[in-house]
């Protein structure tokens, strides 16, 4: 199993974000650098959920916002390591929509379950595969770094 290394402040910020937007989904982008044994996430950027009508069920980050984030990350010497979102009153497991809308191969997708407004389980999934056709989510361990 691969591992996602996340700075403690980032881990907490993701979970807090999910609590703040409850009962709607939150979403954001994870920034960091690739290490020998996996991404090391050192920053997270909150993004607006553009699907406000169905924010309970799905999330989407506007492409133009993604381009802007990528530029800011590059200026800091960071790369997009993955994405995070919350599942209000649903388990921290990916949905078929999550997989369909995930396009960044070898990046991490982190999901936090928020039950009754409180963040519970946080899981990470690596988008594995070589192409859009054979992409799949693989369970990933999360290691929190102080
Ligand atoms: Zn989801």
Tab-separated table of N, CA and C and ligand atoms in Angstrom:
chain	number	residue	atom	x	y	z
A	1	UNK	N	0.847	-1.192	0.000
A	1	UNK	CA	0.000	0.000	0.000
A	1	UNK	C	0.886	1.247	0.000
A	2	UNK	N	0.517	2.213	-0.812
A	2	UNK	CA	1.288	3.458	-0.848
A	2	UNK	C	0.898	4.342	0.338
A	3	UNK	N	1.681	5.371	0.541
A	3	UNK	CA	1.449	6.268	1.673
A	3	UNK	C	1.402	7.712	1.202
A	4	UNK	N	0.477	8.461	1.789
A	4	UNK	CA	0.432	9.901	1.579
A	4	UNK	C	0.916	10.565	2.864
A	5	UNK	N	1.956	11.364	2.741
A	5	UNK	CA	2.498	12.065	3.906
A	5	UNK	C	1.882	13.465	3.942
A	6	UNK	N	1.259	13.771	5.063
A	6	UNK	CA	0.541	15.047	5.168
A	6	UNK	C	1.005	15.789	6.417
A	7	UNK	N	1.330	17.067	6.240
A	7	UNK	CA	1.674	17.896	7.397
A	7	UNK	C	0.442	17.989	8.305
A	8	UNK	N	0.682	17.942	9.601
A	8	UNK	CA	-0.424	17.932	10.557
A	8	UNK	C	-1.371	19.119	10.359
A	9	UNK	N	-0.813	20.297	10.105
A	9	UNK	CA	-1.652	21.492	9.934
A	9	UNK	C	-2.579	21.337	8.732
A	10	UNK	N	-2.086	20.699	7.675
A	10	UNK	CA	-2.894	20.493	6.477
A	10	UNK	C	-4.003	19.490	6.760
A	11	UNK	N	-3.637	18.429	7.465
A	11	UNK	CA	-4.616	17.393	7.811
A	11	UNK	C	-5.767	18.008	8.604
A	12	UNK	N	-5.417	18.809	9.576
A	12	UNK	CA	-6.445	19.437	10.408
A	12	UNK	C	-7.262	20.459	9.619
A	13	UNK	N	-6.602	21.182	8.716
A	13	UNK	CA	-7.300	22.205	7.920
A	13	UNK	C	-8.347	21.562	7.004
A	14	UNK	N	-8.025	20.397	6.425
A	14	UNK	CA	-8.979	19.696	5.560
A	14	UNK	C	-10.221	19.305	6.343
A	15	UNK	N	-9.989	18.763	7.532
A	15	UNK	CA	-11.102	18.278	8.355
A	15	UNK	C	-11.956	19.450	8.858
A	16	UNK	N	-11.301	20.533	9.241
A	16	UNK	CA	-12.033	21.720	9.698
A	16	UNK	C	-12.876	22.301	8.562
A	17	UNK	N	-12.300	22.296	7.361
A	17	UNK	CA	-13.024	22.817	6.199
A	17	UNK	C	-14.331	22.046	5.993
A	18	UNK	N	-14.261	20.739	6.129
A	18	UNK	CA	-15.452	19.899	5.969
A	18	UNK	C	-16.510	20.185	7.026
A	19	UNK	N	-16.052	20.495	8.224
A	19	UNK	CA	-17.000	20.824	9.297
A	19	UNK	C	-17.653	22.180	9.027
A	20	UNK	N	-16.854	23.106	8.488
A	20	UNK	CA	-17.384	24.460	8.246
A	20	UNK	C	-18.435	24.484	7.151
A	21	UNK	N	-18.256	23.660	6.132
A	21	UNK	CA	-19.193	23.704	5.004
A	21	UNK	C	-20.388	22.768	5.194
A	22	UNK	N	-20.309	21.910	6.217
A	22	UNK	CA	-21.417	20.996	6.496
A	22	UNK	C	-22.729	21.770	6.570
A	23	UNK	N	-23.843	21.294	6.003
A	23	UNK	CA	-24.050	19.968	5.405
A	23	UNK	C	-23.659	19.874	3.929
A	24	UNK	N	-22.883	20.856	3.452
A	24	UNK	CA	-22.431	20.782	2.066
A	24	UNK	C	-21.012	20.224	2.006
A	25	UNK	N	-20.635	19.774	0.813
A	25	UNK	CA	-19.276	19.275	0.635
A	25	UNK	C	-18.303	20.449	0.555
A	26	UNK	N	-17.111	20.224	1.050
A	26	UNK	CA	-16.037	21.187	0.821
A	26	UNK	C	-15.114	20.563	-0.214
A	27	UNK	N	-14.270	21.366	-0.815
A	27	UNK	CA	-13.225	20.766	-1.636
A	27	UNK	C	-12.017	21.680	-1.694
A	28	UNK	N	-10.895	21.096	-2.022
A	28	UNK	CA	-9.663	21.855	-2.074
A	28	UNK	C	-8.567	21.069	-2.766
A	29	UNK	N	-7.433	21.727	-2.916
A	29	UNK	CA	-6.304	21.142	-3.628
A	29	UNK	C	-5.137	20.973	-2.654
A	30	UNK	N	-4.446	19.847	-2.777
A	30	UNK	CA	-3.287	19.558	-1.934
A	30	UNK	C	-2.014	19.854	-2.711
A	31	UNK	N	-1.113	20.585	-2.094
A	31	UNK	CA	0.145	20.953	-2.748
A	31	UNK	C	1.322	20.348	-1.985
A	32	UNK	N	2.318	19.939	-2.738
A	32	UNK	CA	3.478	19.367	-2.080
A	32	UNK	C	4.530	18.968	-3.098
A	33	UNK	N	5.355	18.025	-2.679
A	33	UNK	CA	6.429	17.541	-3.550
A	33	UNK	C	6.464	16.022	-3.517
A	34	UNK	N	6.838	15.418	-4.640
A	34	UNK	CA	6.961	13.966	-4.645
A	34	UNK	C	8.220	13.552	-3.891
A	35	UNK	N	8.092	12.541	-3.040
A	35	UNK	CA	9.250	11.988	-2.342
A	35	UNK	C	9.515	10.591	-2.860
A	36	UNK	N	10.556	9.935	-2.351
A	36	UNK	CA	10.881	8.582	-2.824
A	36	UNK	C	9.772	7.582	-2.527
A	37	UNK	N	8.992	7.837	-1.466
A	37	UNK	CA	7.955	6.886	-1.084
A	37	UNK	C	6.556	7.491	-1.106
A	38	UNK	N	6.393	8.587	-1.821
A	38	UNK	CA	5.054	9.148	-1.957
A	38	UNK	C	5.042	10.664	-1.843
A	39	UNK	N	3.885	11.223	-2.150
A	39	UNK	CA	3.726	12.680	-2.050
A	39	UNK	C	3.882	13.140	-0.615
A	40	UNK	N	4.520	14.288	-0.462
A	40	UNK	CA	4.569	14.963	0.838
A	40	UNK	C	3.787	16.261	0.697
A	41	UNK	N	2.638	16.299	1.358
A	41	UNK	CA	1.751	17.451	1.240
A	41	UNK	C	2.070	18.461	2.331
A	42	UNK	N	2.379	19.677	1.917
A	42	UNK	CA	2.761	20.708	2.886
A	42	UNK	C	1.782	21.877	2.929
A	43	UNK	N	0.894	21.939	1.917
A	43	UNK	CA	-0.079	23.031	1.887
A	43	UNK	C	-1.383	22.541	1.296
A	44	UNK	N	-2.449	23.202	1.683
A	44	UNK	CA	-3.749	22.930	1.065
A	44	UNK	C	-4.390	24.249	0.715
A	45	UNK	N	-5.076	24.265	-0.411
A	45	UNK	CA	-5.777	25.468	-0.837
A	45	UNK	C	-7.259	25.164	-0.928
A	46	UNK	N	-8.054	25.955	-0.278
A	46	UNK	CA	-9.499	25.771	-0.357
A	46	UNK	C	-9.992	26.252	-1.703
A	47	UNK	N	-10.963	25.559	-2.253
A	47	UNK	CA	-11.559	26.029	-3.494
A	47	UNK	C	-13.063	26.102	-3.305
A	48	UNK	N	-13.675	26.961	-4.095
A	48	UNK	CA	-15.126	27.089	-4.043
A	48	UNK	C	-15.735	25.873	-4.704
A	49	UNK	N	-16.793	25.390	-4.140
A	49	UNK	CA	-17.516	24.287	-4.747
A	49	UNK	C	-18.464	24.891	-5.768
A	50	UNK	N	-18.186	24.627	-7.051
A	50	UNK	CA	-18.970	25.277	-8.104
A	50	UNK	C	-20.311	24.597	-8.339
A	51	UNK	N	-20.485	23.425	-7.789
A	51	UNK	CA	-21.761	22.710	-7.952
A	51	UNK	C	-22.655	22.964	-6.757
A	52	UNK	N	-23.039	24.202	-6.548
A	52	UNK	CA	-23.768	24.514	-5.325
A	52	UNK	C	-25.127	23.840	-5.255
A	53	UNK	N	-25.726	23.608	-6.414
A	53	UNK	CA	-27.057	23.000	-6.386
A	53	UNK	C	-27.027	21.591	-5.826
A	54	UNK	N	-25.949	20.885	-6.106
A	54	UNK	CA	-25.880	19.495	-5.659
A	54	UNK	C	-24.630	19.283	-4.826
A	55	UNK	N	-24.280	20.284	-4.042
A	55	UNK	CA	-23.033	20.212	-3.280
A	55	UNK	C	-23.028	19.075	-2.271
A	56	UNK	N	-24.185	18.561	-1.935
A	56	UNK	CA	-24.226	17.432	-1.017
A	56	UNK	C	-23.678	16.171	-1.668
A	57	UNK	N	-23.791	16.097	-2.978
A	57	UNK	CA	-23.509	14.831	-3.651
A	57	UNK	C	-22.224	14.815	-4.462
A	58	UNK	N	-21.773	15.959	-4.887
A	58	UNK	CA	-20.598	15.937	-5.738
A	58	UNK	C	-19.855	17.251	-5.607
A	59	UNK	N	-18.620	17.209	-6.027
A	59	UNK	CA	-17.843	18.430	-5.957
A	59	UNK	C	-17.195	18.662	-7.302
A	60	UNK	N	-16.851	19.894	-7.544
A	60	UNK	CA	-16.192	20.203	-8.808
A	60	UNK	C	-15.373	21.468	-8.617
A	61	UNK	N	-14.189	21.467	-9.145
A	61	UNK	CA	-13.333	22.636	-9.058
A	61	UNK	C	-13.228	23.218	-10.456
A	62	UNK	N	-13.510	24.502	-10.580
A	62	UNK	CA	-13.494	25.140	-11.897
A	62	UNK	C	-12.104	25.037	-12.511
A	63	UNK	N	-12.017	24.643	-13.803
A	63	UNK	CA	-10.714	24.496	-14.469
A	63	UNK	C	-9.854	25.754	-14.373
A	64	UNK	N	-10.486	26.917	-14.479
A	64	UNK	CA	-9.704	28.163	-14.443
A	64	UNK	C	-9.079	28.363	-13.066
A	65	UNK	N	-9.789	27.908	-12.029
A	65	UNK	CA	-9.256	28.025	-10.680
A	65	UNK	C	-8.069	27.073	-10.501
A	66	UNK	N	-8.192	25.914	-11.130
A	66	UNK	CA	-7.116	24.921	-11.061
A	66	UNK	C	-5.841	25.441	-11.727
A	67	UNK	N	-6.011	26.104	-12.845
A	67	UNK	CA	-4.858	26.676	-13.555
A	67	UNK	C	-4.189	27.728	-12.671
A	68	UNK	N	-5.019	28.537	-12.011
A	68	UNK	CA	-4.496	29.585	-11.130
A	68	UNK	C	-3.725	28.959	-9.959
A	69	UNK	N	-4.279	27.914	-9.374
A	69	UNK	CA	-3.632	27.250	-8.239
A	69	UNK	C	-2.307	26.625	-8.675
A	70	UNK	N	-2.312	26.039	-9.859
A	70	UNK	CA	-1.106	25.391	-10.369
A	70	UNK	C	0.022	26.420	-10.553
A	71	UNK	N	-0.353	27.607	-10.983
A	71	UNK	CA	0.634	28.660	-11.198
A	71	UNK	C	1.220	29.130	-9.852
A	72	UNK	N	0.337	29.317	-8.880
A	72	UNK	CA	0.787	29.739	-7.550
A	72	UNK	C	1.699	28.672	-6.939
A	73	UNK	N	1.301	27.408	-7.109
A	73	UNK	CA	2.096	26.308	-6.565
A	73	UNK	C	3.490	26.303	-7.175
A	74	UNK	N	3.552	26.467	-8.475
A	74	UNK	CA	4.835	26.431	-9.176
A	74	UNK	C	5.759	27.538	-8.669
A	75	UNK	N	5.167	28.705	-8.408
A	75	UNK	CA	5.963	29.829	-7.886
A	75	UNK	C	6.571	29.501	-6.528
A	76	UNK	N	5.897	28.620	-5.784
A	76	UNK	CA	6.390	28.234	-4.456
A	76	UNK	C	7.257	26.976	-4.520
A	77	UNK	N	7.448	26.458	-5.726
A	77	UNK	CA	8.227	25.233	-5.863
A	77	UNK	C	7.437	23.996	-5.470
A	78	UNK	N	6.114	24.108	-5.543
A	78	UNK	CA	5.262	22.972	-5.180
A	78	UNK	C	4.501	22.477	-6.407
A	79	UNK	N	3.948	21.279	-6.251
A	79	UNK	CA	3.133	20.709	-7.323
A	79	UNK	C	1.780	20.305	-6.755
A	80	UNK	N	0.819	20.120	-7.641
A	80	UNK	CA	-0.471	19.600	-7.188
A	80	UNK	C	-0.295	18.111	-6.868
A	81	UNK	N	-0.498	17.784	-5.592
A	81	UNK	CA	-0.309	16.409	-5.124
A	81	UNK	C	-1.620	15.652	-5.085
A	82	UNK	N	-2.712	16.390	-5.060
A	82	UNK	CA	-4.003	15.734	-4.991
A	82	UNK	C	-5.118	16.699	-4.651
A	83	UNK	N	-6.212	16.116	-4.250
A	83	UNK	CA	-7.432	16.883	-4.006
A	83	UNK	C	-8.118	16.323	-2.768
A	84	UNK	N	-8.888	17.167	-2.130
A	84	UNK	CA	-9.660	16.648	-1.000
A	84	UNK	C	-11.091	17.154	-1.077
A	85	UNK	N	-11.981	16.386	-0.494
A	85	UNK	CA	-13.357	16.846	-0.338
A	85	UNK	C	-13.989	16.101	0.825
A	86	UNK	N	-15.178	16.526	1.182
A	86	UNK	CA	-15.843	15.904	2.329
A	86	UNK	C	-17.090	15.157	1.882
A	87	UNK	N	-17.489	14.197	2.697
A	87	UNK	CA	-18.741	13.475	2.479
A	87	UNK	C	-19.641	13.710	3.688
A	88	UNK	N	-20.528	14.687	3.572
A	88	UNK	CA	-21.434	14.951	4.704
A	88	UNK	C	-22.386	13.775	4.934
A	89	UNK	N	-22.331	13.235	6.125
A	89	UNK	CA	-23.188	12.108	6.522
A	89	UNK	C	-23.093	10.909	5.587
A	90	UNK	N	-21.894	10.709	5.038
A	90	UNK	CA	-21.621	9.517	4.223
A	90	UNK	C	-20.214	9.030	4.558
A	91	UNK	N	-19.964	7.735	4.343
A	91	UNK	CA	-18.636	7.207	4.683
A	91	UNK	C	-17.530	7.831	3.839
A	92	UNK	N	-16.305	7.732	4.349
A	92	UNK	CA	-15.140	8.288	3.661
A	92	UNK	C	-14.651	7.308	2.595
A	93	UNK	N	-15.559	6.923	1.703
A	93	UNK	CA	-15.231	6.029	0.606
A	93	UNK	C	-15.590	6.719	-0.701
A	94	UNK	N	-14.797	6.470	-1.723
A	94	UNK	CA	-15.043	7.128	-3.002
A	94	UNK	C	-16.316	6.585	-3.657
A	95	UNK	N	-16.942	7.458	-4.417
A	95	UNK	CA	-18.144	7.073	-5.154
A	95	UNK	C	-17.779	6.911	-6.627
A	96	UNK	N	-18.699	6.345	-7.398
A	96	UNK	CA	-18.428	6.194	-8.831
A	96	UNK	C	-18.276	7.567	-9.490
A	97	UNK	N	-18.995	8.561	-8.964
A	97	UNK	CA	-18.845	9.929	-9.483
A	97	UNK	C	-17.454	10.463	-9.172
A	98	UNK	N	-16.972	10.175	-7.962
A	98	UNK	CA	-15.622	10.620	-7.603
A	98	UNK	C	-14.597	10.060	-8.583
A	99	UNK	N	-14.737	8.786	-8.912
A	99	UNK	CA	-13.775	8.160	-9.829
A	99	UNK	C	-13.914	8.758	-11.228
A	100	UNK	N	-15.149	8.922	-11.683
A	100	UNK	CA	-15.382	9.464	-13.032
A	100	UNK	C	-14.777	10.860	-13.170
A	101	UNK	N	-14.828	11.637	-12.090
A	101	UNK	CA	-14.371	13.026	-12.155
A	101	UNK	C	-12.906	13.206	-11.743
A	102	UNK	N	-12.238	12.114	-11.415
A	102	UNK	CA	-10.821	12.175	-11.047
A	102	UNK	C	-9.983	11.961	-12.308
A	103	UNK	N	-9.090	12.906	-12.581
A	103	UNK	CA	-8.316	12.813	-13.826
A	103	UNK	C	-6.812	12.922	-13.612
A	104	UNK	N	-6.403	13.109	-12.363
A	104	UNK	CA	-4.977	13.314	-12.112
A	104	UNK	C	-4.340	12.003	-11.673
A	105	UNK	N	-3.816	11.263	-12.656
A	105	UNK	CA	-3.195	9.970	-12.364
A	105	UNK	C	-1.987	10.169	-11.453
A	106	UNK	N	-1.844	9.228	-10.519
A	106	UNK	CA	-0.742	9.250	-9.543
A	106	UNK	C	-0.882	10.387	-8.527
A	107	UNK	N	-2.061	10.985	-8.469
A	107	UNK	CA	-2.327	11.967	-7.416
A	107	UNK	C	-3.252	11.340	-6.374
A	108	UNK	N	-3.309	11.982	-5.210
A	108	UNK	CA	-4.096	11.448	-4.093
A	108	UNK	C	-5.429	12.171	-3.980
A	109	UNK	N	-6.446	11.405	-3.655
A	109	UNK	CA	-7.787	11.953	-3.434
A	109	UNK	C	-8.183	11.628	-2.005
A	110	UNK	N	-8.303	12.663	-1.209
A	110	UNK	CA	-8.568	12.480	0.218
A	110	UNK	C	-10.034	12.819	0.509
A	111	UNK	N	-10.676	11.936	1.236
A	111	UNK	CA	-12.091	12.129	1.571
A	111	UNK	C	-12.255	12.087	3.084
A	112	UNK	N	-12.935	13.083	3.618
A	112	UNK	CA	-13.245	13.107	5.047
A	112	UNK	C	-14.748	12.957	5.238
A	113	UNK	N	-15.130	11.999	6.049
A	113	UNK	CA	-16.546	11.853	6.405
A	113	UNK	C	-16.860	12.868	7.496
A	114	UNK	N	-17.979	13.578	7.320
A	114	UNK	CA	-18.415	14.535	8.334
A	114	UNK	C	-19.804	14.100	8.786
A	115	UNK	N	-19.875	13.639	10.014
A	115	UNK	CA	-21.137	13.134	10.557
A	115	UNK	C	-21.707	14.145	11.539
A	116	UNK	N	-22.909	14.596	11.252
A	116	UNK	CA	-23.576	15.576	12.132
A	116	UNK	C	-22.684	16.792	12.399
A	117	UNK	N	-21.920	17.173	11.384
A	117	UNK	CA	-21.106	18.373	11.522
A	117	UNK	C	-19.721	18.150	12.110
A	118	UNK	N	-19.409	16.899	12.488
A	118	UNK	CA	-18.088	16.614	13.053
A	118	UNK	C	-17.299	15.708	12.113
A	119	UNK	N	-16.063	16.079	11.810
A	119	UNK	CA	-15.207	15.255	10.965
A	119	UNK	C	-14.886	13.953	11.689
A	120	UNK	N	-15.061	12.836	11.001
A	120	UNK	CA	-14.752	11.533	11.607
A	120	UNK	C	-13.558	10.912	10.881
A	121	UNK	N	-13.844	10.003	9.938
A	121	UNK	CA	-12.759	9.285	9.268
A	121	UNK	C	-12.230	10.068	8.065
A	122	UNK	N	-10.921	10.064	7.897
A	122	UNK	CA	-10.298	10.630	6.697
A	122	UNK	C	-9.513	9.526	6.001
A	123	UNK	N	-9.826	9.300	4.731
A	123	UNK	CA	-9.137	8.275	3.943
A	123	UNK	C	-8.508	8.895	2.702
A	124	UNK	N	-7.446	8.252	2.239
A	124	UNK	CA	-6.813	8.705	1.004
A	124	UNK	C	-6.812	7.589	-0.031
A	125	UNK	N	-7.004	7.979	-1.279
A	125	UNK	CA	-7.008	7.021	-2.390
A	125	UNK	C	-6.083	7.542	-3.484
A	126	UNK	N	-5.233	6.662	-3.950
A	126	UNK	CA	-4.314	7.023	-5.035
A	126	UNK	C	-4.999	6.708	-6.357
A	127	UNK	N	-5.005	7.675	-7.274
A	127	UNK	CA	-5.569	7.400	-8.595
A	127	UNK	C	-4.493	6.692	-9.418
A	128	UNK	N	-4.612	5.379	-9.492
A	128	UNK	CA	-3.622	4.548	-10.169
A	128	UNK	C	-4.067	4.273	-11.606
A	129	UNK	N	-3.125	3.770	-12.405
A	129	UNK	CA	-3.432	3.433	-13.788
A	129	UNK	C	-2.613	4.283	-14.738
A	130	UNK	N	-2.639	3.893	-15.986
A	130	UNK	CA	-1.837	4.572	-17.005
A	130	UNK	C	-2.674	5.517	-17.849
A	131	UNK	N	-3.940	5.239	-17.954
A	131	UNK	CA	-4.804	6.030	-18.838
A	131	UNK	C	-6.145	6.280	-18.167
A	132	UNK	N	-6.919	7.144	-18.780
A	132	UNK	CA	-8.275	7.452	-18.324
A	132	UNK	C	-9.135	6.173	-18.333
A	133	UNK	N	-8.802	5.228	-19.220
A	133	UNK	CA	-9.622	4.024	-19.359
A	133	UNK	C	-9.370	3.018	-18.249
A	134	UNK	N	-8.115	2.909	-17.805
A	134	UNK	CA	-7.855	1.885	-16.772
A	134	UNK	C	-7.573	2.505	-15.397
A	135	UNK	N	-7.939	3.777	-15.239
A	135	UNK	CA	-7.699	4.423	-13.942
A	135	UNK	C	-8.544	3.746	-12.866
A	136	UNK	N	-8.020	3.773	-11.648
A	136	UNK	CA	-8.721	3.164	-10.513
A	136	UNK	C	-8.193	3.769	-9.231
A	137	UNK	N	-9.014	3.711	-8.185
A	137	UNK	CA	-8.582	4.192	-6.884
A	137	UNK	C	-7.998	3.039	-6.083
A	138	UNK	N	-6.845	3.275	-5.485
A	138	UNK	CA	-6.237	2.294	-4.592
A	138	UNK	C	-6.154	2.895	-3.195
A	139	UNK	N	-6.492	2.085	-2.194
A	139	UNK	CA	-6.402	2.548	-0.808
A	139	UNK	C	-4.977	2.989	-0.506
A	140	UNK	N	-4.884	4.046	0.285
A	140	UNK	CA	-3.577	4.605	0.579
A	140	UNK	C	-3.534	4.928	2.073
A	141	UNK	N	-2.391	4.675	2.679
A	141	UNK	CA	-2.223	5.032	4.092
A	141	UNK	C	-1.941	6.520	4.192
A	142	UNK	N	-2.376	7.115	5.280
A	142	UNK	CA	-2.059	8.530	5.539
A	142	UNK	C	-1.091	8.574	6.714
A	143	UNK	N	0.027	9.233	6.509
A	143	UNK	CA	0.965	9.434	7.599
A	143	UNK	C	1.045	10.926	7.896
A	144	UNK	N	0.726	11.272	9.130
A	144	UNK	CA	0.698	12.680	9.515
A	144	UNK	C	2.071	13.055	10.058
A	145	UNK	N	2.590	14.133	9.516
A	145	UNK	CA	3.918	14.583	9.929
A	145	UNK	C	3.799	15.870	10.716
A	146	UNK	N	4.477	15.894	11.828
A	146	UNK	CA	4.425	17.081	12.689
A	146	UNK	C	5.076	18.234	11.984
B	1	LIG	ZN1	-17.031	12.192	-3.014
